[in-house]
Structure formats: C-alpha cells, structure tokens
Coordinates of C-alpha atoms in Angstrom, one line a residue:
X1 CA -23.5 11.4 -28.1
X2 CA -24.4 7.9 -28.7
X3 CA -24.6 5.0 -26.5
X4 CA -21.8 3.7 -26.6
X5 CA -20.2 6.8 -26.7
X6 CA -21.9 7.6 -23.7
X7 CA -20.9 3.6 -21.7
X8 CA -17.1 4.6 -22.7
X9 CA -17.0 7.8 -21.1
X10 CA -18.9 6.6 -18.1
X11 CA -15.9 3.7 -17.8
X12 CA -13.0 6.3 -17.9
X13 CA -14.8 8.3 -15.5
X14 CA -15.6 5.1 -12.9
X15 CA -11.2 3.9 -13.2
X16 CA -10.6 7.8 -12.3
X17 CA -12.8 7.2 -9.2
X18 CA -11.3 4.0 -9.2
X19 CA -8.0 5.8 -9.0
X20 CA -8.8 7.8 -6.9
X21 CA -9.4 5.7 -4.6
X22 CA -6.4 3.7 -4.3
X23 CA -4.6 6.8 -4.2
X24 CA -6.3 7.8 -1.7
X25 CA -6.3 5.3 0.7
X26 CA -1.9 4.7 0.1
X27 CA -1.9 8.3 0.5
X28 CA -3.1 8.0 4.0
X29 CA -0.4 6.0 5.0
X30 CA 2.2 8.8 3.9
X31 CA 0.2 11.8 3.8
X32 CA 1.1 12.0 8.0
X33 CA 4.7 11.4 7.0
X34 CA 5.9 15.0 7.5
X35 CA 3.1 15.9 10.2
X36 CA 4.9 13.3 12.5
X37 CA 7.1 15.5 14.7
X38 CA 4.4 18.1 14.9
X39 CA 2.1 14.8 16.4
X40 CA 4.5 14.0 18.4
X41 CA 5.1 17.2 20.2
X42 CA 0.9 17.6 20.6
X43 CA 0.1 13.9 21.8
X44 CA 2.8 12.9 23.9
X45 CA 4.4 10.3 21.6
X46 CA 7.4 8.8 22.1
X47 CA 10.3 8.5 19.5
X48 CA 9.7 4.8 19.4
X49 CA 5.6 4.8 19.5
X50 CA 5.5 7.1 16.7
X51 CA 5.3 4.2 13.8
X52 CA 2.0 3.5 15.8
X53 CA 0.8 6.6 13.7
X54 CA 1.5 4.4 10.7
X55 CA 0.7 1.2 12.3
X56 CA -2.3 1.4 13.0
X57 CA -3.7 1.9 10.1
X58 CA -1.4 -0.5 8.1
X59 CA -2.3 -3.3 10.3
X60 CA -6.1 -2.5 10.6
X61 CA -6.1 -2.3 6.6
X62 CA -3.9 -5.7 5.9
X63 CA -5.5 -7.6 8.5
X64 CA -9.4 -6.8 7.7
X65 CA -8.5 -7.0 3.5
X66 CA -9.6 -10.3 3.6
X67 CA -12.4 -9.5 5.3
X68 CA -13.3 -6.7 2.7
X69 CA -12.5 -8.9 0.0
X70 CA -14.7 -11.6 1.1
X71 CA -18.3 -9.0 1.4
X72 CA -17.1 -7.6 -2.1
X73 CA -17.8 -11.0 -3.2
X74 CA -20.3 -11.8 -1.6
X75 CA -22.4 -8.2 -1.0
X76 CA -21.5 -6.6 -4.5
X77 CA -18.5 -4.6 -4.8
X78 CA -20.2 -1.4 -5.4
X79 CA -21.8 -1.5 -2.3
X80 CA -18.8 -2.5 -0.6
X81 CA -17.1 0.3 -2.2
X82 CA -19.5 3.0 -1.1
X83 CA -19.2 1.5 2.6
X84 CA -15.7 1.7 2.5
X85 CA -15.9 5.6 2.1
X86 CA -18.3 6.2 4.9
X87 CA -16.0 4.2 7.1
X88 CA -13.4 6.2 6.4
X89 CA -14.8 9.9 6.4
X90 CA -15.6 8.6 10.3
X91 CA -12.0 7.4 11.3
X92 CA -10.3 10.9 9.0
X93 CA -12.7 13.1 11.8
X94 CA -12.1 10.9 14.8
X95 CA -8.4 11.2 13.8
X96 CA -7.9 14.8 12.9
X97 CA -10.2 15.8 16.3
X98 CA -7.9 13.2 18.6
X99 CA -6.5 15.3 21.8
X100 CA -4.3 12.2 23.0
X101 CA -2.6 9.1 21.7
X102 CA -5.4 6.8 22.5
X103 CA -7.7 8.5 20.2
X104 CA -5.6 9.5 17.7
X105 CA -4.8 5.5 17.0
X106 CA -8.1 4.8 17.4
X107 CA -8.9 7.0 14.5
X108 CA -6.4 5.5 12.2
X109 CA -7.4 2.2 12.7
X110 CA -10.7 2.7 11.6
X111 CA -9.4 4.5 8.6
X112 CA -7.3 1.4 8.0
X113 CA -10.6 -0.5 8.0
X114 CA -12.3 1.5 5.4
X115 CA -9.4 1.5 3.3
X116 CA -9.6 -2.3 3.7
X117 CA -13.4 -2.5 2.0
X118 CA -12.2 0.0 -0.4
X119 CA -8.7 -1.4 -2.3
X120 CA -10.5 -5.1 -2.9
X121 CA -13.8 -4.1 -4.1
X122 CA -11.7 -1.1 -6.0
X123 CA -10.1 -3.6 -8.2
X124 CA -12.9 -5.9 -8.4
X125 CA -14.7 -2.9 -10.2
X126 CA -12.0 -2.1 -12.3
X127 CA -11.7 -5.8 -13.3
X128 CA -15.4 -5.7 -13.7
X129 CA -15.3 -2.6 -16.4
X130 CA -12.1 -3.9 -18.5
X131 CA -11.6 -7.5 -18.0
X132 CA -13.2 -8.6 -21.3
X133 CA -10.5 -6.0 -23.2
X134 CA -6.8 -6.8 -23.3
X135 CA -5.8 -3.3 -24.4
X136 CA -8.2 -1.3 -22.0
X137 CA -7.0 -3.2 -19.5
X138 CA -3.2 -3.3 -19.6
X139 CA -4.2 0.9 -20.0
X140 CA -6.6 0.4 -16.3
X141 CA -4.0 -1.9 -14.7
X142 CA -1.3 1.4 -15.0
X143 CA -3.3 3.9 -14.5
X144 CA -4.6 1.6 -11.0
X145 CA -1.0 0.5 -10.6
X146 CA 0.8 4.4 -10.8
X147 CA -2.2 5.5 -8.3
X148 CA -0.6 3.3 -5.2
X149 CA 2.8 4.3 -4.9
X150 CA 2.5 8.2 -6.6
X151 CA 0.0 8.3 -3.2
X152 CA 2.3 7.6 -0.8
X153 CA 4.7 9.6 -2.3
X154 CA 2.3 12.3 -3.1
X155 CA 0.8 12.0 -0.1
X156 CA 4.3 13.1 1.7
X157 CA 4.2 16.6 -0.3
X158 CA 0.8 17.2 0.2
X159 CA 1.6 16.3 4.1
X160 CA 4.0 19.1 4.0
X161 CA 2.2 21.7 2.3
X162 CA -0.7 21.0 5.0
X163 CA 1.8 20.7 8.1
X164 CA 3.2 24.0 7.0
X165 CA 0.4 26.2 6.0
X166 CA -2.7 24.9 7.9
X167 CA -2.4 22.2 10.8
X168 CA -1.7 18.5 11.1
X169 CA -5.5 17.5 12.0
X170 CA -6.3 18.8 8.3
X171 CA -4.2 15.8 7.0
X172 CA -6.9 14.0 8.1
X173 CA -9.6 16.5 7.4
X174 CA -8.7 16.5 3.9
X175 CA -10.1 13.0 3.6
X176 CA -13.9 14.3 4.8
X177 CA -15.2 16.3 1.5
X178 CA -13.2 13.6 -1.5
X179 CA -14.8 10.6 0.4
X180 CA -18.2 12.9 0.1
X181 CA -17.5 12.9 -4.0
X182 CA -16.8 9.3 -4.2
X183 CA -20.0 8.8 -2.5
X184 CA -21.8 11.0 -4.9
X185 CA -20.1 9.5 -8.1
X186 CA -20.5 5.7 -7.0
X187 CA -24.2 5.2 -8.2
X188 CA -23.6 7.1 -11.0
X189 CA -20.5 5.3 -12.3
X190 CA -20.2 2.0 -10.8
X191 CA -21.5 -1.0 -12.3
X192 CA -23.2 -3.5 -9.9
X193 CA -23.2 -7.2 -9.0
X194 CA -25.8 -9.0 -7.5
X195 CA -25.4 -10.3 -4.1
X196 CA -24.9 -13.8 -3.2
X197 CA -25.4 -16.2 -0.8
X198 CA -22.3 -17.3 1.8
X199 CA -21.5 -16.8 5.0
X200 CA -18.8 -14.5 6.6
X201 CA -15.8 -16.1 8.4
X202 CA -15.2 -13.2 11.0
X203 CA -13.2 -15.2 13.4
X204 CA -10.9 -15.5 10.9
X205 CA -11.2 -11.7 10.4
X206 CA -10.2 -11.3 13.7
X207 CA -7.4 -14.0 13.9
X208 CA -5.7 -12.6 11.1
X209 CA -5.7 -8.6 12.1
X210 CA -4.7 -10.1 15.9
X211 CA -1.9 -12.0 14.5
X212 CA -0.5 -9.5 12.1
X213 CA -1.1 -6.5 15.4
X214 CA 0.7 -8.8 17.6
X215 CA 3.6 -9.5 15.5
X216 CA 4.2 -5.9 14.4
X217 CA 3.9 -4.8 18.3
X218 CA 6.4 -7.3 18.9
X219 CA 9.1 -6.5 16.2
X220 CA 8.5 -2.3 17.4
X221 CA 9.2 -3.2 21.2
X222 CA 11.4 -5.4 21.4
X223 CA 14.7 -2.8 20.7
X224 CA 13.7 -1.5 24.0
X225 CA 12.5 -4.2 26.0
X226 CA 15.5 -6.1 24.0
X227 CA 15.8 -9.3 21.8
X228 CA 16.4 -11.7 24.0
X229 CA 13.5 -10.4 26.3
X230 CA 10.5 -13.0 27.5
X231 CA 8.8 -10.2 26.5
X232 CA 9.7 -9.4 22.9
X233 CA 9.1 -13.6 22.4
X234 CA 6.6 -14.4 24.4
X235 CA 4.4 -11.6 21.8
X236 CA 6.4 -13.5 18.8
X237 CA 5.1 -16.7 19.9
X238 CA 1.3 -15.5 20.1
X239 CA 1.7 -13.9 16.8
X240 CA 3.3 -16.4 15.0
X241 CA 0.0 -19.2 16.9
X242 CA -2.9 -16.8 15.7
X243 CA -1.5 -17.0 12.2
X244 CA -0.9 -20.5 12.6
X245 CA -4.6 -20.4 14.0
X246 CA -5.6 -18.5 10.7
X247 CA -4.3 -21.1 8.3
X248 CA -5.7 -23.4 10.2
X249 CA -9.5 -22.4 10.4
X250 CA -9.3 -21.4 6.8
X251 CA -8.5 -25.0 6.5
X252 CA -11.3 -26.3 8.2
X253 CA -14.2 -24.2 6.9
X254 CA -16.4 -24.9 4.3
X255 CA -16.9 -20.9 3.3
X256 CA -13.5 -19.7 4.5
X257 CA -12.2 -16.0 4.6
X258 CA -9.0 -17.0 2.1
X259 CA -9.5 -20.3 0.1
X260 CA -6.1 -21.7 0.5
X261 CA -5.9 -23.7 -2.4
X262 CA -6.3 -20.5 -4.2
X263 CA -2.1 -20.1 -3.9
X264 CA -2.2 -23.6 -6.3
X265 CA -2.1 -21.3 -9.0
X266 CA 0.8 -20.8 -11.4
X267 CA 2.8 -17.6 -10.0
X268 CA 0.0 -16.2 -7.7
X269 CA 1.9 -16.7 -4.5
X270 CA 5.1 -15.6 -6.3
X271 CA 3.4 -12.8 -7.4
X272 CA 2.5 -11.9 -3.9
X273 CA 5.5 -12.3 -2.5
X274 CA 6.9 -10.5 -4.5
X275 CA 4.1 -7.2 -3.9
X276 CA 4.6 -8.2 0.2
X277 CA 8.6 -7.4 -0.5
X278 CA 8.0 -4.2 -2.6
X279 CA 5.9 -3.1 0.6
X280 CA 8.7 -4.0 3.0
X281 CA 11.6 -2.2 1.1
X282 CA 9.6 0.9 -0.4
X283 CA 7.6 1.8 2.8
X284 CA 10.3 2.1 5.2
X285 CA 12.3 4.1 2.6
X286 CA 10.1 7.2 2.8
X287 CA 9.7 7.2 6.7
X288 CA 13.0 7.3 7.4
X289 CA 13.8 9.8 4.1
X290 CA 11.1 12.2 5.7
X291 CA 13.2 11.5 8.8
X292 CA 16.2 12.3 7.3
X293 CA 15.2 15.7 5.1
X294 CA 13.6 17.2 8.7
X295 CA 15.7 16.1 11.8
X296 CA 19.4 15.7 9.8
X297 CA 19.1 18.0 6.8
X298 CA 16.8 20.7 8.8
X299 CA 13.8 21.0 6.4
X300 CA 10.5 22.3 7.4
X301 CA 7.4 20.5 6.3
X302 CA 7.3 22.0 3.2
X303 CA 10.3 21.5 1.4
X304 CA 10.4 18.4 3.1
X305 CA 7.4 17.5 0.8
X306 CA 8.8 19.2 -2.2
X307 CA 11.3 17.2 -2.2
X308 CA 9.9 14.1 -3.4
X309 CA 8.2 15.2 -5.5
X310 CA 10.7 14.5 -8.5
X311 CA 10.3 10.9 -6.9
X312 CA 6.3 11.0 -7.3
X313 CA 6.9 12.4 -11.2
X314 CA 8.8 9.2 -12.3
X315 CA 6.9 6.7 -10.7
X316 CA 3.9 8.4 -12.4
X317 CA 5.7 8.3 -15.9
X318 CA 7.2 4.8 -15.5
X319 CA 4.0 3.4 -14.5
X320 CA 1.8 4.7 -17.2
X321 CA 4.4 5.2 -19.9
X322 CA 7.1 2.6 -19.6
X323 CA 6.3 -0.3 -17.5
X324 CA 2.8 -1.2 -19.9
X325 CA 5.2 -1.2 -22.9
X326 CA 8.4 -2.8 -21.2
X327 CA 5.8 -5.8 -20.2
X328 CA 4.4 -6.7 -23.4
X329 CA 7.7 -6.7 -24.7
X330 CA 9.6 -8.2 -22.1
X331 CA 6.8 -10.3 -19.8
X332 CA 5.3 -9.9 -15.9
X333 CA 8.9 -12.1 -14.8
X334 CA 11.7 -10.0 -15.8
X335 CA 10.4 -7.0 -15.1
X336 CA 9.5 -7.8 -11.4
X337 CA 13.2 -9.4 -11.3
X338 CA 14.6 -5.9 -12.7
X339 CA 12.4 -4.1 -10.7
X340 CA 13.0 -5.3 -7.3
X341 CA 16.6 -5.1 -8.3
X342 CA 17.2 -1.4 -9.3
X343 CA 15.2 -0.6 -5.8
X344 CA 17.3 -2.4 -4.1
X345 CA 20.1 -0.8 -6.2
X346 CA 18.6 2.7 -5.3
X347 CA 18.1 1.6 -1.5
X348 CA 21.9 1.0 -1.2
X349 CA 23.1 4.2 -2.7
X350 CA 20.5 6.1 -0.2
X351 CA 22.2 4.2 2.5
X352 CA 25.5 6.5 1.8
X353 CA 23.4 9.6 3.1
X354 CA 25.7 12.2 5.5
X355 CA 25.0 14.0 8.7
X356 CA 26.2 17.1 6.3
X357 CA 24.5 16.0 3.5
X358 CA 22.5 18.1 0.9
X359 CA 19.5 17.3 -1.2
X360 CA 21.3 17.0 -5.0
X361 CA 24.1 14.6 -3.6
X362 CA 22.7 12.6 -0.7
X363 CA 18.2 12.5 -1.9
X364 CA 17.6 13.4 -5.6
X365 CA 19.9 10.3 -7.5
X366 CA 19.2 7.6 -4.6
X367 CA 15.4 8.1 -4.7
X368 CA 15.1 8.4 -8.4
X369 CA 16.8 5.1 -8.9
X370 CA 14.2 3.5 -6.2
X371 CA 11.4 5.3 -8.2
X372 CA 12.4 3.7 -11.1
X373 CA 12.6 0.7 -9.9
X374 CA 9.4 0.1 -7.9
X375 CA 7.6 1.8 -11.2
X376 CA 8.9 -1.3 -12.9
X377 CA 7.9 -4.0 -10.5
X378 CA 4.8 -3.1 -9.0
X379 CA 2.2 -3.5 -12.5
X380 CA 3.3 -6.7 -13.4
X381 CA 3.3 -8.1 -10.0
X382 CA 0.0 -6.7 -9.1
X383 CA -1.5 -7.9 -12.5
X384 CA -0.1 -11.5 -12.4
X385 CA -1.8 -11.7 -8.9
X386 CA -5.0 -10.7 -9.6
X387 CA -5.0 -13.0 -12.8
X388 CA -5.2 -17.0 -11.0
X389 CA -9.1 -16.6 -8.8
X390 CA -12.0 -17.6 -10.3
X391 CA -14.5 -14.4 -11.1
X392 CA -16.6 -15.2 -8.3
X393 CA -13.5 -14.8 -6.3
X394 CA -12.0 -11.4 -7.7
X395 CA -12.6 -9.8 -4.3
X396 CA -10.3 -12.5 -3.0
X397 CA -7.4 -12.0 -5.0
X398 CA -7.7 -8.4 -5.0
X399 CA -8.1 -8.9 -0.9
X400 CA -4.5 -10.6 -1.2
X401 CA -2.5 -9.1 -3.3
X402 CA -3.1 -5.8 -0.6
X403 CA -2.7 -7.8 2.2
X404 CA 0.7 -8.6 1.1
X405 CA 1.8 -5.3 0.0
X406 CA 0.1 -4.0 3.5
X407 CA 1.7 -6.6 5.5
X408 CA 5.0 -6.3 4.0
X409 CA 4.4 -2.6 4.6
X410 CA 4.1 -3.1 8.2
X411 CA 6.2 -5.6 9.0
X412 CA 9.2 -4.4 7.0
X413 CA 8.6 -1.1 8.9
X414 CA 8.6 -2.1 12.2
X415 CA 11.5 -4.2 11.3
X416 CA 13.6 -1.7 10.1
X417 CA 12.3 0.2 12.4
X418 CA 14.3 -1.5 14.8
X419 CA 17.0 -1.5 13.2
X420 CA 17.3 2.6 12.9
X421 CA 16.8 2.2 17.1
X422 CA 19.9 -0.1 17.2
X423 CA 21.8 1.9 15.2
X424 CA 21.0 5.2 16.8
X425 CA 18.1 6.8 15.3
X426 CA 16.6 7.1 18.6
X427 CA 18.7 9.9 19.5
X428 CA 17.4 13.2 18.7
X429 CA 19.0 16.3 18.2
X430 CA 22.4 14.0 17.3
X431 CA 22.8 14.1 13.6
X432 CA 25.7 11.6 13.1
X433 CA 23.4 9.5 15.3
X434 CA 20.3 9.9 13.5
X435 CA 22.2 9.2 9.9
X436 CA 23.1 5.8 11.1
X437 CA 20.4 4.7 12.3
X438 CA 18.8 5.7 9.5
X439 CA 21.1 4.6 6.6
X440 CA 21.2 1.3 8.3
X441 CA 17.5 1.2 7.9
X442 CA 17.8 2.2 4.0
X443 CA 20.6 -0.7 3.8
X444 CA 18.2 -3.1 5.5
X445 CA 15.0 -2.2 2.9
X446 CA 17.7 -2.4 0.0
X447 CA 18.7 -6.1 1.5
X448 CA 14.9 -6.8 1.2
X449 CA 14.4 -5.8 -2.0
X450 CA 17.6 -7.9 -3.5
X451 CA 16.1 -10.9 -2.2
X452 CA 13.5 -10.3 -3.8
X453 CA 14.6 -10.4 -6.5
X454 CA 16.5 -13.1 -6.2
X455 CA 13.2 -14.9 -4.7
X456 CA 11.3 -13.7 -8.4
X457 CA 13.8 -14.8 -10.4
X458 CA 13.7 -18.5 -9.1
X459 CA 10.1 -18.6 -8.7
X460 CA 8.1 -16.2 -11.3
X461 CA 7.5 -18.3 -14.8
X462 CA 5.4 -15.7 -17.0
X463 CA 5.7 -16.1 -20.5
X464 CA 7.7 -13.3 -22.3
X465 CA 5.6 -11.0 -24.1
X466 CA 2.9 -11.3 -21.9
X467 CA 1.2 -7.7 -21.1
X468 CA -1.8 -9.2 -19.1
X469 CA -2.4 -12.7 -18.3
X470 CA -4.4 -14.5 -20.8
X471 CA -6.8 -16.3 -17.6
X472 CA -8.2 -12.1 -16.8
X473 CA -9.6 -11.9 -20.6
X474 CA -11.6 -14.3 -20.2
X475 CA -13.3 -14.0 -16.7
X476 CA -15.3 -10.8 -16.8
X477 CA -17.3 -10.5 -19.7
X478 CA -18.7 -6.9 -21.5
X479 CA -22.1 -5.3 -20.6
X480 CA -21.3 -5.4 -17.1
X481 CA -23.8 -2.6 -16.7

C-alpha cells in the first residue's frame, strides 16, 4: 500500500472514531431513556426529579462546551479529545455504581463534562482532516451530522435491550471498555496541533454552567412550587444575572471564553439558533415517546427500544443519503426552513396520541415524519455554524454550535417538561392523564420547531447550491499530519 494510500485510510478510520464519538456522547443522553422507571423505583426519584437523570448531564455538557472548546484551541484537540474519554469512563462508573440520587447525578454530571471536551475538539479534528476538500468534507459533515441524532435515538433501543436483559447500571457500564478503544486509537489516528499560548477564562466556565443549571432548575420546579411562586422567580432572576454576568465578562476580557464578536458573522448566530431549536423540539420528543410506549401503551424496555428504531433507520439514511445531495442542490437555508418545518409537522401529528393507542396508528407515521425532518435540518445548520471562526478558533465554533443544541436540549425539556405536569403527566397509573400531559408536551416541541422555522426563514441567507460554505475550504489546509 502506498503512502497515500496508507494517509487516506488512516482519515476514514480517525471520522469513524470521530463518529463514534459524537454518537456516543448524544447517546448518553437517551441511552437512560427506557432505564428511567427502573431508576426511579431503585433511587428514590420522584416523578418530577426524574429529568434530573437527563439534566444533569445536559447542563454539565452545554455549560462547560465553551470551556472544552476553548483548551481544544488552546491545548491541541487531540489531547483534549483523549481527556475527554478519561473523564467520561470516571463519571459512566461513578454513575452505573450510584446507590442514591446524590450520586447518581453526580455521576452524570461528570459524564456531561467529558462529553463537553469531547464534541468541540471532535469536530475540530474532523475539520482538521477534511477542511482543505469540499467533497470529503460534505461526505464527513454527514457522516458527523447522522452520528448525533441516530445516538439518541439509538441510544433509546440499546437502553431497552440493556434494561431488559442485563441491569440499568450497565447503561452506564457500557460506556467503560468503547472509551478504552478510543483511547487506544487516538495516537494512532488523530492528527495533532501544537499547543498555544492563552489563558483560560474559568470564571466564565463557571458563570455560564451556573446560569444555564439555575435556569433549568427553575423552569423544572416551578409547576410544583407554581408560576407565580417567589420561588420559581426569584431562581429566574439569578439565572437570567449569571448569564447576563457571562456576556458581560466575555465582554470585558482580553482572552475571553466566547469572543462575542464572533456572532458578527453572516448566518452563524442564525445557524445556531436554529441547532438550539432542533435541540428544544427533538429532545423532549423522545422523553416523553419513551414515556408514552411504557406507562400508556404498556411496553417493556425492550420493545420500548425496538420501537424507534424505524425512527433511528431514516435519520441515518436521510443524513448520509439525502440531506448531502438536497443541500448542494438546494443550499444550507431552505433546507433548515423545510427541516424545522416537517418536525414540527411530525411533532403535531404525535400530539394526536390515545390513551388506547397502538404503535402503527398513534408512533410509527408521527415519528417518521419528525425523523425526516430533523435529518433535513440538522447538516446544514451544523455546517453553516462551524463555517464563520477563524481556524485558530475552530474549537470555538464547534464549542457553540453544541452548546446551542445542548442548551436548547435542556431548556426545551424542562420546559416542556412542565408543561406534561400541568397537563397531567404527573399522574401515574392514569392513562387518559398521562396522554395529555404528554401530547401537550409533543404540541409544545412541535410549536418550537415551527418557529423555527419561521425564525430561519427570515434570518438564514445561504446561497442556493451551496453544499459547504466556501470560508471552511479554505481554513484548514492538507498535510495536517
């Protein structure tokens, strides 16, 4: 084999790791999906805590991306990468070995910070192998791009084949001997950066993850402590100063976490919004739908998982197969327009579910339409916001783009969250009662997804025929080994 022979294999073999990766670390936000009620039972959660489950690691992973996007840049992305994983494997066996609530959250949120040194310097390296090839990288952007959201949805079958054959801890455990390969393939396959000089803002770091915690917290208490509570807005207020507080030391320093002029950039903060609103409607979707098949519908874990599985298929087709070829032809724009439109399309036909309902009628057309729709948005969104940063600043815009997705993740959850409560959902063992609540949460994600939309279509201006923005070819040039 020659050389190059040789340097091409080694690249395909560094964006499956790559892959890999991001899959894995959306797959931990799902993968725990179906071992919920099992949790529950063991740890002593309440009905309303249980989101913590998912919070915590949500929050610990949007609030610290910055953070992890920041050392990619400034440490060298492949050892940010590698540190990511041994983070990680320590928060999957703190997690899986957790004998109380405490412990188990604790666990999560240092998973969440693992995955949040892993997803920037992830697509850093990617943009690292294929930036200087337009073709190699449309090809790396969908493969990348069909790895986030086939994880969480994968991530809810493999959940259920775990749950039901083996025990919940081992949907943590599972994460122990892949991280151990990706540490074994990393020096191997990853090219490397030298590291640079800068300094580390980590009271921004911390103002940021506080913020986003405290706002989350908020938005999940305050349908019991209720809405007009001094409670629920006293929490709002802090939330909404420590992000305030954020903006403002990022402002003010002269290295800061997120350069704010950064979002100056054509489309980069529609972009984002745009990935932060796919997060809010498509996360809360498959909570309450694994809800729905096991509390309403009376599945066990497994078939539970089976399920949506049909869901994970398309999204891996339309990722890889249609979305690459739809966005040369048609551009970044429409597609994220059309995208976050058939979701919200899908999200309003799910909303129609019964307290008698059956899998063929009430699941399998609703979720396919919202699979089709997020495979639409998500590449071209993702793509146009990693495209505006200067290449010393990849980390950075790989650091945002996940924050929003994470955030909107979070926060659309705990919002519709409380709206399920409101509506019922809270009442176990009451079907009727449990299908409102949760088709009012499916209405509310498909509400978020239309405005969207709506949002894209005013503020997106991508060329038409525009498979990857021109600025990416030019910022990372070849030999990067």
């Amino acid at each position: 084999m020659t050389t190059q022979a040789r340097q091409t294999t080694r690249k395909w073999l560094a964006l499956a790791v790559i892959a890999a990766a991001q899959f894995m670390v959306i797959m931990d936000t799902s993968i725990i999906g179906i071992a919920l009620p099992k949790m529950q039972a063991e740890l002593g959660f309440s009905q309303e805590n249980l989101t913590w489950v998912f919070n915590a690691y949500v929050v610990a992973f949007g609030g610290l991306l910055l953070l992890g996007g920041r050392l990619s840049d400034l440490l060298g992305a492949r050892r940010v990468f590698a540190a990511g994983w041994v983070v990680l494997l320590a928060g999957s066996a703190i997690a899986g070995a957790a004998g109380n609530v405490g412990v188990e959250l604790a666990g999560r949120a240092i998973q969440g910070g693992g995955a949040a040194l892993i997803a920037p310097s992830a697509l850093t390296l990617l943009m690292m192998l294929f930036g200087s090839a337009p073709q190699e990288l449309t090809k790396a952007l969908a493969v990348y791009g069909a790895a986030a959201p086939a994880g969480g949805t994968a991530g809810v079958f493999l959940g259920g084949v775990i749950t039901e054959y083996m025990s919940w801890p081992w949907v943590f455990y599972i994460n122990i001997p892949i991280a151990a390969l990706a540490l074994i393939a990393v020096p191997a396959l990853m090219p490397s950066a030298p590291a640079r000089s800068g300094s580390v803002d980590l009271l921004g770091a911390a103002t940021v993850t506080a913020g986003l915690a405290a706002a989350v917290y908020g938005i999940v208490r305050a349908p019991e402590v209720g809405w007009a509570s001094g409670q629920t807005w006293a929490v709002l207020a802090a939330a909404g100063a420590l992000l305030a507080g954020f903006v403002y030391l990022q402002s003010r320093r002269s290295e800061p976490l997120m350069r704010l002029s950064i979002f100056r950039a054509p489309n980069l903060a529609a972009a984002n919004i745009a990935q932060l609103l796919l997060g809010a409607a498509w996360v809360p979707m498959w909570f309450f739908l694994n809800l729905y098949l096991q509390q309403v519908l009376g599945y066990s874990a497994f078939p539970s998982g089976a399920a949506l599985l049909p869901m994970t298929t398309l999204i891996m087709l339309g990722m890889v197969v249609i979305a690459p070829r739809a966005m040369q032809r048609f551009g970044a724009g429409p597609m994220i327009v059309t995208g976050l439109l058939v979701l919200g399309i899908g999200l309003g036909i799910m909303s129609l579910v019964r307290p008698t309902g059956n899998f063929w009628i009430d699941v399998l057309p609703a979720s396919l339409v919202a699979a089709g729709g997020m495979s639409l948005a998500f590449i071209p969104s993702l793509g146009t916001a990693i495209s505006a940063a200067r290449p010393e600043e990849g980390g950075l815009a790989s650091g945002i783009v996940n924050v929003s997705y994470q955030v909107g993740s979070a926060v659309g959850l705990a919002a519709m969250t409380a709206v399920a409560t409101a509506f019922g959902a809270d009442e176990i063992g009451d079907p009727p009662a449990l299908t409102s609540g949760f088709s009012a949460a499916f209405l509310g994600a498909g509400v978020i997804a239309l405005a969207g939309a709506g949002i894209a279509a005013v503020t997106m201006r991508t060329r038409a025929r525009e498979s990857v923005p021109e600025t990416v070819l030019t910022k990372y040039p070849r030999g990067v080994w």
